[in-house]
Coordinates of C-alpha atoms in Angstrom, one line a residue:
M29 CA 49.4 131.2 138.1
A30 CA 49.5 132.7 134.4
K31 CA 51.3 130.5 132.0
G32 CA 54.9 132.0 131.8
Q33 CA 54.7 133.5 135.2
V34 CA 56.6 132.3 138.1
S35 CA 55.6 130.8 141.5
S36 CA 57.2 130.1 144.6
V37 CA 54.3 127.3 145.5
P38 CA 54.4 123.6 144.8
V39 CA 53.1 123.2 141.3
A40 CA 52.4 120.1 139.1
T41 CA 54.5 119.1 136.4
A42 CA 53.2 119.5 132.9
A43 CA 51.1 116.7 131.4
A44 CA 52.8 114.7 128.5
A45 CA 49.4 114.9 126.5
V46 CA 51.1 116.0 123.4
A47 CA 53.5 113.1 123.3
A48 CA 51.0 110.3 123.0
A49 CA 53.5 107.7 122.2
P50 CA 54.8 106.4 125.7
V51 CA 58.4 106.4 126.9
A52 CA 60.0 102.8 126.8
A53 CA 58.9 101.0 129.8
T54 CA 62.4 99.6 130.5
A55 CA 64.8 102.1 132.3
T56 CA 67.4 104.1 130.6
T57 CA 70.5 105.5 131.9
T58 CA 70.9 109.6 132.1
T59 CA 74.3 110.5 130.7
T60 CA 76.2 113.8 131.0
T61 CA 79.3 114.2 128.7
T62 CA 81.9 116.6 129.2
I63 CA 84.0 117.8 126.3
T64 CA 87.4 119.5 127.2
T65 CA 88.3 122.0 124.3
T66 CA 90.0 125.1 123.8
S67 CA 87.1 126.7 122.0
I68 CA 85.7 129.9 123.1
T69 CA 82.1 130.2 124.6
T70 CA 79.3 129.9 122.2
P71 CA 76.3 132.1 122.1
T72 CA 73.4 130.5 124.0
D73 CA 69.5 130.4 123.6
T74 CA 68.4 133.0 126.5
T75 CA 64.5 133.6 125.5
T76 CA 61.9 132.1 126.9
P77 CA 58.1 133.3 126.7
T78 CA 54.7 133.6 128.5
T79 CA 51.2 132.6 127.5
T80 CA 47.6 133.5 129.0
Q81 CA 46.4 132.7 132.4
Q82 CA 43.3 130.6 131.0
Q83 CA 45.7 128.4 129.1
Q84 CA 47.7 127.7 132.4
Q85 CA 44.6 126.9 134.3
Q86 CA 43.6 124.5 131.3
Q87 CA 46.9 122.9 131.4
Q88 CA 46.8 122.3 135.1
Q89 CA 43.4 120.5 134.7
Q90 CA 45.1 118.2 132.4
Q91 CA 48.1 117.5 134.4
Q92 CA 48.6 113.7 135.2
Q93 CA 51.8 113.8 137.1
Q94 CA 52.0 114.4 141.0
P95 CA 52.8 118.0 142.2
K96 CA 56.5 118.4 142.8
D97 CA 57.8 120.9 145.5
V98 CA 59.6 123.7 144.0
P99 CA 63.2 124.2 145.7
E100 CA 63.5 127.0 147.9
G101 CA 64.9 130.3 146.2
M102 CA 63.5 128.9 142.6
S103 CA 60.7 130.1 140.5
V104 CA 58.6 127.7 138.1
V105 CA 57.8 128.9 134.6
A106 CA 55.3 126.8 132.5
E107 CA 55.3 126.7 128.6
G108 CA 53.6 123.8 126.4
S109 CA 54.1 120.6 128.4
A110 CA 57.1 121.7 130.1
S111 CA 57.9 123.3 133.7
I112 CA 61.1 124.6 134.2
L113 CA 62.8 126.1 137.4
M114 CA 65.0 129.1 137.6
P115 CA 66.2 131.3 140.3
K116 CA 63.6 133.8 141.6
D117 CA 66.4 136.7 141.1
K118 CA 67.2 135.8 137.7
V119 CA 63.9 134.9 135.8
F120 CA 64.5 135.7 132.3
Y121 CA 61.6 135.5 129.6
N122 CA 60.8 136.7 126.3
P123 CA 57.0 136.2 125.4
V124 CA 57.7 136.4 121.9
Q125 CA 59.7 133.4 121.7
Q126 CA 57.1 131.0 122.2
F127 CA 55.9 131.4 118.7
N128 CA 59.6 130.2 117.6
R129 CA 59.4 127.1 119.7
D130 CA 55.7 126.3 118.9
L131 CA 56.3 126.7 115.4
S132 CA 59.4 124.4 115.5
I133 CA 57.6 121.6 117.2
V134 CA 54.9 121.7 114.5
G135 CA 57.7 122.0 111.8
I136 CA 59.5 119.0 113.5
R137 CA 56.5 116.8 113.7
A138 CA 55.8 117.6 109.9
W139 CA 59.1 116.7 108.8
S140 CA 58.9 113.3 110.9
N141 CA 55.7 112.4 109.3
L142 CA 56.9 113.0 105.8
H143 CA 60.2 111.1 106.6
Q144 CA 58.3 108.1 107.8
K145 CA 56.2 108.0 104.7
T146 CA 59.3 108.1 102.4
R147 CA 61.3 105.7 104.5
S148 CA 59.0 103.3 105.9
K149 CA 59.6 100.7 103.1
K150 CA 63.2 101.0 103.3
T151 CA 65.4 99.1 105.3
K152 CA 68.7 100.7 104.8
P153 CA 69.9 102.8 107.9
D154 CA 70.1 106.4 107.2
S155 CA 73.2 107.4 105.4
T156 CA 75.7 109.8 106.9
N157 CA 76.6 113.3 105.6
G158 CA 80.3 113.0 107.1
P159 CA 83.2 111.2 106.1
T160 CA 84.0 107.4 107.4
N161 CA 85.5 106.9 110.7
Q162 CA 89.0 106.7 109.0
D163 CA 88.5 110.2 107.7
S164 CA 87.2 111.9 110.5
N165 CA 90.4 112.6 112.3
S166 CA 89.7 115.7 114.8
S167 CA 92.0 118.6 114.7
S168 CA 91.6 119.2 118.5
E169 CA 91.6 116.6 121.3
V170 CA 88.3 115.9 123.1
S171 CA 88.5 114.2 126.2
I172 CA 85.3 112.5 127.3
E173 CA 84.2 111.9 130.9
E174 CA 80.8 110.0 131.4
K175 CA 78.8 109.9 134.6
K176 CA 76.2 107.4 134.3
N177 CA 73.3 107.0 136.7
T178 CA 72.2 103.6 136.1
H179 CA 68.6 102.6 137.0
E180 CA 67.4 99.0 137.4
N181 CA 67.7 96.9 134.1
A182 CA 69.5 99.6 132.6
H183 CA 71.7 97.2 130.7
E184 CA 68.9 96.1 128.7
N185 CA 68.3 99.7 127.1
T186 CA 71.1 101.8 127.7
H187 CA 71.9 104.9 125.7
E188 CA 75.0 105.0 123.3
N189 CA 77.7 107.0 123.8
I190 CA 76.6 110.3 122.3
L191 CA 80.2 111.4 121.2
D192 CA 81.3 107.7 119.9
D193 CA 82.9 108.1 116.5
N194 CA 82.9 104.4 115.7
P195 CA 80.0 103.5 113.4
R196 CA 80.3 100.0 114.2
D197 CA 78.8 100.3 117.6
A198 CA 76.2 103.0 116.4
K199 CA 72.9 101.4 116.3
K200 CA 70.7 103.8 114.2
P201 CA 66.9 103.3 114.8
R202 CA 64.6 102.2 112.4
V203 CA 62.0 104.9 111.3
D204 CA 59.0 102.7 111.9
E205 CA 59.7 102.6 115.6
P206 CA 57.3 104.7 117.8
R207 CA 60.5 106.9 118.9
Y208 CA 63.3 107.1 116.4
L209 CA 64.1 110.9 116.2
E210 CA 67.6 112.0 117.4
I211 CA 67.4 115.8 117.8
L212 CA 70.3 118.1 118.7
E213 CA 70.1 121.4 120.3
A214 CA 73.2 123.0 120.1
L215 CA 72.8 126.0 122.2
S216 CA 70.2 125.2 124.9
A217 CA 70.7 127.3 127.9
S218 CA 67.7 126.5 130.3
G219 CA 66.8 123.7 128.2
L220 CA 63.2 124.6 127.7
R221 CA 63.2 124.0 124.0
A222 CA 64.8 120.5 124.3
I223 CA 62.3 119.6 127.0
R224 CA 59.5 120.6 124.9
Y225 CA 60.8 118.7 122.0
A226 CA 61.1 115.5 124.1
A227 CA 57.7 116.1 125.6
E228 CA 55.7 117.2 122.6
I229 CA 57.1 115.3 119.8
P230 CA 55.6 111.7 119.9
T231 CA 58.7 110.1 117.9
A232 CA 61.4 111.8 119.8
K233 CA 63.9 109.2 121.3
T234 CA 66.8 111.3 122.3
V235 CA 67.2 115.1 122.6
L236 CA 71.0 116.1 123.1
A237 CA 70.7 119.6 124.9
N238 CA 74.3 121.2 124.9
D239 CA 75.6 124.2 126.3
F240 CA 79.2 125.5 127.1
S241 CA 78.2 126.7 130.5
A242 CA 78.4 124.1 133.3
A243 CA 75.7 125.9 135.3
A244 CA 73.3 125.7 132.2
V245 CA 73.9 122.0 131.8
E246 CA 73.0 121.6 135.7
S247 CA 69.9 123.5 135.0
I248 CA 69.0 121.5 132.0
R249 CA 69.6 118.3 134.0
S250 CA 67.3 119.4 136.8
N251 CA 64.7 121.0 134.6
A252 CA 64.5 117.6 132.6
N253 CA 63.9 115.8 136.0
F254 CA 61.1 118.4 137.0
S255 CA 59.3 117.8 133.9
N256 CA 59.7 114.2 133.9
V257 CA 61.7 113.7 130.6
S258 CA 65.0 112.9 131.9
T259 CA 65.0 109.6 130.0
L260 CA 64.8 111.5 127.0
V261 CA 67.0 114.8 127.4
Q262 CA 70.6 114.2 127.5
P263 CA 72.5 117.0 129.0
V264 CA 75.8 117.8 127.2
H265 CA 78.6 120.1 128.6
G266 CA 80.9 121.3 125.7
D267 CA 81.4 123.2 122.8
A268 CA 78.6 123.2 120.1
N269 CA 80.8 122.8 117.0
A270 CA 83.0 119.8 119.1
L271 CA 79.7 118.1 119.5
M272 CA 78.3 118.5 116.0
Y273 CA 81.5 117.4 114.3
S274 CA 81.5 114.4 116.7
R275 CA 78.3 113.2 115.0
K276 CA 79.7 113.1 111.4
S277 CA 79.8 109.1 111.8
S278 CA 76.6 108.7 113.6
P279 CA 74.4 111.9 112.6
V280 CA 71.2 112.8 113.9
H281 CA 67.9 113.5 112.2
I282 CA 67.4 117.1 113.7
V283 CA 70.0 120.2 114.4
D284 CA 68.5 123.1 115.8
L285 CA 70.6 126.2 116.0
D286 CA 69.1 129.1 117.9
P287 CA 71.9 131.3 119.0
Y288 CA 72.3 135.0 120.1
G289 CA 73.1 136.9 117.1
S290 CA 74.4 134.9 113.7
A291 CA 74.4 131.2 113.3
T292 CA 76.9 131.1 110.6
P293 CA 79.8 130.0 113.2
F294 CA 77.9 127.0 113.6
L295 CA 76.6 125.8 110.1
D296 CA 79.8 123.8 108.9
A297 CA 79.6 121.5 111.7
A298 CA 75.8 121.7 111.8
V299 CA 75.5 120.1 108.0
Q300 CA 77.8 117.5 108.7
A301 CA 76.0 116.3 111.9
L302 CA 72.7 115.2 110.1
V303 CA 71.7 112.4 108.3
S304 CA 70.9 112.7 104.5
D305 CA 67.3 114.5 104.2
G306 CA 67.9 115.6 107.9
L307 CA 66.4 118.9 109.0
L308 CA 68.4 121.9 109.9
L309 CA 66.5 124.6 112.0
V310 CA 68.3 128.1 112.2
T311 CA 67.5 131.4 113.9
C312 CA 69.6 134.5 113.2
T313 CA 68.9 137.4 115.2
D314 CA 71.2 139.8 113.7
L315 CA 68.9 141.7 111.5
A316 CA 70.6 145.0 111.8
V317 CA 73.4 143.3 109.8
L318 CA 71.1 141.0 107.6
A319 CA 68.5 143.6 106.7
G320 CA 70.2 147.2 107.5
N321 CA 72.3 149.5 105.7
G322 CA 75.0 150.3 108.4
Y323 CA 77.1 147.2 108.1
P324 CA 77.5 145.7 104.5
E325 CA 81.0 144.9 105.4
K326 CA 79.9 142.6 108.4
C327 CA 77.1 141.2 106.5
F328 CA 79.7 140.1 103.8
A329 CA 82.0 138.5 106.2
L330 CA 79.4 136.5 107.9
Y331 CA 77.0 135.8 105.1
G332 CA 79.3 136.1 101.9
G333 CA 77.0 138.9 100.5
Q334 CA 75.9 142.3 100.6
T335 CA 72.7 143.5 102.1
L336 CA 69.7 144.6 99.8
Y337 CA 68.5 147.9 101.5
A338 CA 65.1 148.2 100.1
D339 CA 61.6 147.4 100.9
A340 CA 62.2 143.7 100.5
R341 CA 65.2 143.5 102.6
H342 CA 63.7 141.1 105.1
E343 CA 63.3 138.5 102.3
S344 CA 66.8 139.4 101.2
A345 CA 67.9 138.5 105.0
L346 CA 66.4 134.9 104.3
R347 CA 67.9 134.7 101.0
L348 CA 71.4 135.6 102.5
V349 CA 71.2 133.2 105.2
L350 CA 70.0 130.3 102.7
G351 CA 73.2 131.1 100.3
T352 CA 75.3 130.8 103.3
I353 CA 73.8 127.4 104.3
A354 CA 74.0 126.3 100.7
N355 CA 77.6 127.0 100.0
T356 CA 78.6 125.6 103.4
A357 CA 76.9 122.3 102.5
A358 CA 78.0 122.0 99.2
R359 CA 81.7 121.9 100.3
Y360 CA 80.7 118.3 101.4
G361 CA 78.5 117.3 98.4
L362 CA 75.4 118.3 100.4
A363 CA 72.6 120.0 98.6
I364 CA 69.7 122.1 100.5
E365 CA 66.1 121.9 100.0
P366 CA 64.6 125.1 102.0
Q367 CA 61.4 124.0 103.6
L368 CA 60.0 126.9 105.5
S369 CA 61.9 130.4 105.6
L370 CA 60.0 133.1 107.6
S371 CA 60.8 136.8 108.5
I372 CA 59.6 136.9 112.2
D373 CA 59.7 140.1 114.5
F374 CA 63.2 140.8 115.2
Y375 CA 64.7 137.5 113.7
V376 CA 64.7 134.8 110.8
R377 CA 63.8 131.4 111.2
L378 CA 64.6 128.7 108.6
F379 CA 63.6 125.0 108.2
V380 CA 66.1 123.7 105.8
K381 CA 66.5 119.7 104.4
V382 CA 70.0 118.9 103.8
K383 CA 70.8 116.0 101.5
R384 CA 73.7 114.2 100.2
S385 CA 73.4 114.8 96.4
P386 CA 76.7 115.7 94.5
Q387 CA 74.6 116.1 91.5
T388 CA 72.1 118.6 92.8
V389 CA 75.2 120.7 94.4
K390 CA 76.1 121.4 90.8
L391 CA 73.0 123.5 90.6
N392 CA 74.0 126.0 93.2
A393 CA 75.5 128.6 90.7
S394 CA 72.0 128.9 88.9
K395 CA 70.3 129.0 92.3
T396 CA 72.5 132.1 93.3
M397 CA 72.1 135.7 92.1
T398 CA 73.3 139.0 92.5
V399 CA 70.6 141.9 92.6
A400 CA 70.8 145.4 91.0
H401 CA 69.0 147.8 93.0
C402 CA 68.3 151.7 92.0
Q403 CA 68.7 153.7 94.9
G404 CA 66.2 156.3 93.4
C405 CA 63.1 154.3 92.2
G406 CA 63.6 151.1 94.0
A407 CA 63.5 148.9 91.0
T408 CA 65.3 145.4 91.3
T409 CA 67.0 143.2 88.4
T410 CA 68.2 139.8 89.6
Q411 CA 71.4 138.5 87.9
P412 CA 71.8 134.4 88.2
L413 CA 75.6 133.5 88.5
G414 CA 74.9 130.3 86.5
K415 CA 72.9 128.6 83.9
A416 CA 71.5 125.0 84.0
T417 CA 69.6 123.8 81.0
S418 CA 68.0 120.0 81.0
K419 CA 67.4 118.3 77.9
K420 CA 66.5 114.7 77.3
G421 CA 67.2 113.9 81.0
Q422 CA 70.6 115.5 81.1
T423 CA 71.7 118.9 82.6
K424 CA 74.0 121.2 80.8
F425 CA 75.9 123.7 82.9
G426 CA 77.2 127.0 81.6
Y427 CA 77.7 130.8 82.3
A428 CA 74.9 133.0 82.7
R429 CA 74.4 135.9 80.4
V430 CA 74.2 139.6 82.1
T431 CA 70.7 140.7 82.7
A432 CA 71.4 143.6 85.0
P433 CA 71.5 147.2 83.9
G434 CA 74.6 149.7 84.4
S435 CA 75.7 151.8 87.0
E436 CA 72.5 154.2 85.9
C437 CA 68.7 153.2 86.1
P438 CA 67.1 153.3 82.7
L439 CA 63.7 154.2 84.5
C440 CA 64.8 157.1 86.7
K441 CA 68.6 157.7 86.2
G442 CA 69.3 157.1 89.7
P443 CA 72.5 155.2 90.9
V444 CA 72.3 151.3 90.8
V445 CA 74.1 149.3 93.7
V446 CA 74.7 145.6 93.7
A447 CA 73.5 143.3 96.7
G448 CA 74.1 139.6 97.1
P449 CA 75.2 137.0 96.1
M450 CA 72.1 135.2 97.8
W451 CA 69.9 132.2 97.3
A452 CA 67.8 132.7 94.1
A453 CA 65.6 129.5 94.2
P454 CA 62.4 129.0 96.2
I455 CA 62.5 129.6 99.9
H456 CA 59.4 127.6 100.8
N457 CA 58.4 123.9 99.9
H458 CA 54.5 123.6 99.6
T459 CA 54.3 119.7 100.7
F460 CA 56.1 120.7 103.8
I461 CA 53.8 123.7 104.7
D462 CA 50.9 121.5 103.8
E463 CA 52.0 118.8 106.3
M464 CA 52.9 121.7 109.0
L465 CA 49.0 122.9 108.5
S466 CA 48.0 119.1 108.9
V467 CA 49.7 118.9 112.2
H468 CA 48.6 122.3 113.2
A469 CA 44.9 121.1 113.0
S470 CA 45.7 117.8 114.6
I471 CA 46.8 120.0 117.6
S472 CA 44.0 122.6 117.2
N473 CA 41.3 120.0 117.4
D474 CA 42.6 118.1 120.2
P475 CA 41.1 119.7 123.5
A476 CA 43.8 118.1 125.8
V477 CA 46.5 119.7 123.7
A478 CA 45.6 122.8 122.1
P479 CA 45.6 124.9 125.3
L480 CA 49.2 124.1 125.6
Y481 CA 50.2 126.0 122.5
G482 CA 49.8 130.0 123.0
T483 CA 50.4 130.8 119.4
L484 CA 48.2 128.7 117.0
P485 CA 46.4 131.3 115.5
R486 CA 49.7 133.1 114.4
I487 CA 51.1 129.6 113.1
Q488 CA 48.2 129.1 111.0
G489 CA 48.5 132.7 109.6
M490 CA 52.2 132.6 109.0
L491 CA 52.0 129.2 107.4
S492 CA 49.1 130.4 105.2
A493 CA 50.9 133.4 104.2
A494 CA 53.7 131.5 103.2
R495 CA 51.8 129.0 101.3
N496 CA 50.3 131.6 99.0
E497 CA 53.3 133.3 98.3
L498 CA 54.7 133.2 94.7
E499 CA 57.4 130.7 94.9
D500 CA 59.5 131.5 91.9
V501 CA 59.5 135.3 92.3
P502 CA 62.4 136.7 94.5
F503 CA 61.4 139.8 96.5
Y504 CA 58.1 142.0 96.9
V505 CA 57.3 145.8 96.4
N506 CA 55.5 148.1 98.8
V507 CA 52.6 149.8 96.9
Q508 CA 53.2 152.7 99.4
S509 CA 56.6 153.2 98.4
L510 CA 55.7 153.2 94.7
A511 CA 53.2 156.0 95.3
S512 CA 55.5 157.9 97.6
T513 CA 58.1 158.0 94.9
L514 CA 55.8 159.6 92.5
R515 CA 54.2 161.8 95.1
A516 CA 50.9 160.1 94.5
S517 CA 48.0 158.8 96.4
S518 CA 48.3 154.9 96.8
P519 CA 45.8 152.9 95.1
P520 CA 43.7 150.2 97.1
H521 CA 45.1 146.8 97.2
R522 CA 42.4 145.5 95.3
T523 CA 42.8 148.0 92.6
F524 CA 46.4 147.6 92.2
L525 CA 46.2 143.9 91.9
S526 CA 43.4 143.9 89.7
A527 CA 45.6 146.1 87.2
L528 CA 48.5 143.4 87.5
C529 CA 46.2 140.3 86.9
N530 CA 44.5 142.0 84.0
A531 CA 47.6 142.6 82.4
G532 CA 48.4 139.0 82.5
Y533 CA 50.9 138.9 85.5
R534 CA 50.6 136.8 88.7
A535 CA 50.4 138.5 92.3
S536 CA 50.3 137.4 95.8
Y537 CA 51.2 138.6 99.2
S538 CA 54.2 138.4 101.2
H539 CA 54.4 137.0 104.8
A540 CA 57.4 139.4 105.6
Q541 CA 55.6 142.6 105.4
A542 CA 51.9 143.6 105.8
G543 CA 50.5 144.6 102.4
A544 CA 53.8 143.9 100.2
V545 CA 53.0 142.5 96.9
K546 CA 55.1 139.6 95.3
T547 CA 54.7 139.7 91.4
D548 CA 56.2 138.4 88.2
A549 CA 55.5 142.0 86.6
P550 CA 58.8 144.0 85.7
Y551 CA 59.1 147.3 87.5
N552 CA 58.2 149.3 84.4
V553 CA 54.8 147.8 84.6
L554 CA 54.4 148.6 88.1
L555 CA 55.2 152.3 87.1
D556 CA 52.8 152.2 84.0
I557 CA 50.1 150.9 86.6
M558 CA 50.9 154.0 88.9
K559 CA 50.9 156.5 86.0
A560 CA 47.6 155.0 84.9
W561 CA 46.3 155.6 88.6
I562 CA 47.4 159.2 88.7
I563 CA 45.4 159.9 85.5
K564 CA 42.5 158.1 87.0
D565 CA 42.7 159.5 90.6
Q566 CA 44.3 163.0 90.1
D567 CA 43.1 163.9 86.4
G568 CA 46.8 163.4 85.4
K569 CA 47.9 166.1 87.5
L570 CA 51.3 165.9 89.3
S571 CA 51.8 166.7 92.7
K572 CA 53.5 170.1 93.6
N573 CA 55.8 168.3 96.0
L574 CA 57.6 166.4 93.1
K575 CA 60.6 168.1 92.7
P576 CA 62.8 168.3 89.6
G577 CA 65.8 166.0 89.8
S578 CA 63.8 163.6 91.9
P579 CA 63.4 159.8 90.8
G580 CA 59.8 160.5 90.6
Y581 CA 59.9 163.4 88.4
A582 CA 62.2 161.7 86.0
I583 CA 59.8 159.0 85.8
L584 CA 56.9 161.3 85.0
Q585 CA 58.4 163.1 82.2
T586 CA 56.8 160.3 80.4
P587 CA 53.2 160.7 82.0
K588 CA 51.3 158.2 80.2
P589 CA 51.7 154.4 80.6
T590 CA 53.1 152.6 77.8
M591 CA 50.4 149.7 77.8
E592 CA 46.9 149.9 78.4
I593 CA 45.9 149.4 82.1
N594 CA 42.6 147.8 83.3
F595 CA 41.4 148.5 86.8
E596 CA 38.5 146.4 86.7
D597 CA 37.9 143.8 89.6
H598 CA 39.9 140.6 88.7
P599 CA 39.0 137.2 90.5
R600 CA 42.5 136.7 91.7
A601 CA 42.5 140.2 93.3
L602 CA 39.2 139.7 95.1
E603 CA 40.6 136.3 96.3
L604 CA 43.7 138.2 97.6
E605 CA 41.8 141.0 99.1
E606 CA 39.7 138.4 100.8
F607 CA 42.8 136.7 102.4
R608 CA 44.1 139.9 103.4
K609 CA 41.1 140.7 105.4
S610 CA 40.6 137.4 107.1
K611 CA 41.3 137.1 110.6
L612 CA 44.5 135.2 110.3
V613 CA 47.1 136.5 112.6
R614 CA 50.4 136.9 110.5
Y615 CA 52.1 139.9 112.1
Q616 CA 52.9 140.4 115.7
V617 CA 51.5 143.0 117.7
N618 CA 54.1 144.3 120.4
P619 CA 52.8 142.4 123.5
T620 CA 54.9 144.3 126.0
K621 CA 56.8 147.4 126.5
N622 CA 60.4 147.4 124.9
W623 CA 59.9 143.7 123.7
G624 CA 62.5 142.2 121.5
P625 CA 65.7 140.3 121.6
K626 CA 67.1 140.1 125.1
A627 CA 70.9 140.6 126.1
K628 CA 72.9 137.7 125.6
A629 CA 73.3 135.3 128.5
S630 CA 76.6 135.5 130.7
G631 CA 78.0 133.1 133.1

């Protein structure tokens, strides 16, 4: 049976090879909590992927558990160390989303490694992001009904009430325990992600798998039992926000939001449900809003900023989401530290550390910008909203001076529009990415574990691309778009990059678009390089397709560059060219016909 395909014959449940740390020998209770609220149904994660038949065969060879009979009318889908049951007539999978789950497991393991290194010598319990119990009065009544199936000796090791707002009874685990991580998946659907977290993250102690649908919660329970992780996965039936708000006084280490559409309705509750330095994982699939030009009013309503409809719109989408998270967290004295921000296929996926630091929150204005974008030639100019100056250990805050041009582009006389506000600071953390690459290497080098991951090559490729990006340069340019504006041929990547580096500027590629270039060179320098290229490649002759009144025509009224351009090979350009031609998988090749986001789950 190919991994991700379905079967009606008995199959073995997946091995727990990834989770090397054993589950506690003492029995635990399995708790299901029901929350009665007036909230509307929340979006749910409805995507599950497939992998190759070879990987499935290798996984079956490693399985250590006894086979289980598949209930009549049910089919089995295996991914990673999880095997889940689904009705034969409602098998619903998206193979592309396995990358999301594989990447998330690597990211959480990396965060756990770094968290243990920094906290191992500290004995203080994790500080909370929410207010004290006296200040955490809920605006809506929540009734809790617990149904506990107690195993033998369960009184020696029972789960705490997952919705208990009383910190006196909350026993926060020490970070040096083999299993200490508390993970909250707010929109769990089938529970596949939660089950994989429990089975494949060695430090996972509890995974709260929540869904608003009673049928989904029952599916989570049966799937957790089927994959032998019922002592780690706790199904929760209720509103996602109600659950997260209830954890303000007993916060978790990880919150994962993977909704259908935008994650903004859940951000306020999510940032308050995390311990200080906790990790927030966010998926948004509404790229038509975040990266399109058809819904600027909806983008502003959801994310508090206008879209940047330009070549760099997918990075702009990441920065809009980060800006929303930062503003949401700041209300509670919480600062964000983006760890990894990726534009992937039809969605964005972000790993964001949330830390209690009212002092750092004061930097938010200087980390926020608007963008002036020329609709003619594509030039962009960033405008910070605040200014922060550090001197002798003291930080002074003030107003930022205007840097953006007026309503007319000085380069081509085209109209200038405004995008944002959005996040202006770095969107990746090199230390975090390096740790993810280390975790990736340990998985890849383990013959018992590597076959369970179907997307390891792409994880390495995407992480390597993100790691090599210029971290202090917002946005990227498309060389072909520059050439198209001037109706000229596009210079080879090595030639263009060499000209940039020889002029004293830095350059890198972007993970978000194949061949896109990030550089700290101003836009007029890019145009000078193109002018020099036209002289070199076309003997200075302009294209007959260059029409009067067009942006390119206006730019080439001054045909000669204003600076000397050197196209000789530069070592950095050769290095980037070698990286571009490497066999690292960075961009998804469509695996199936009509692939992409599936319809929202119903029921």
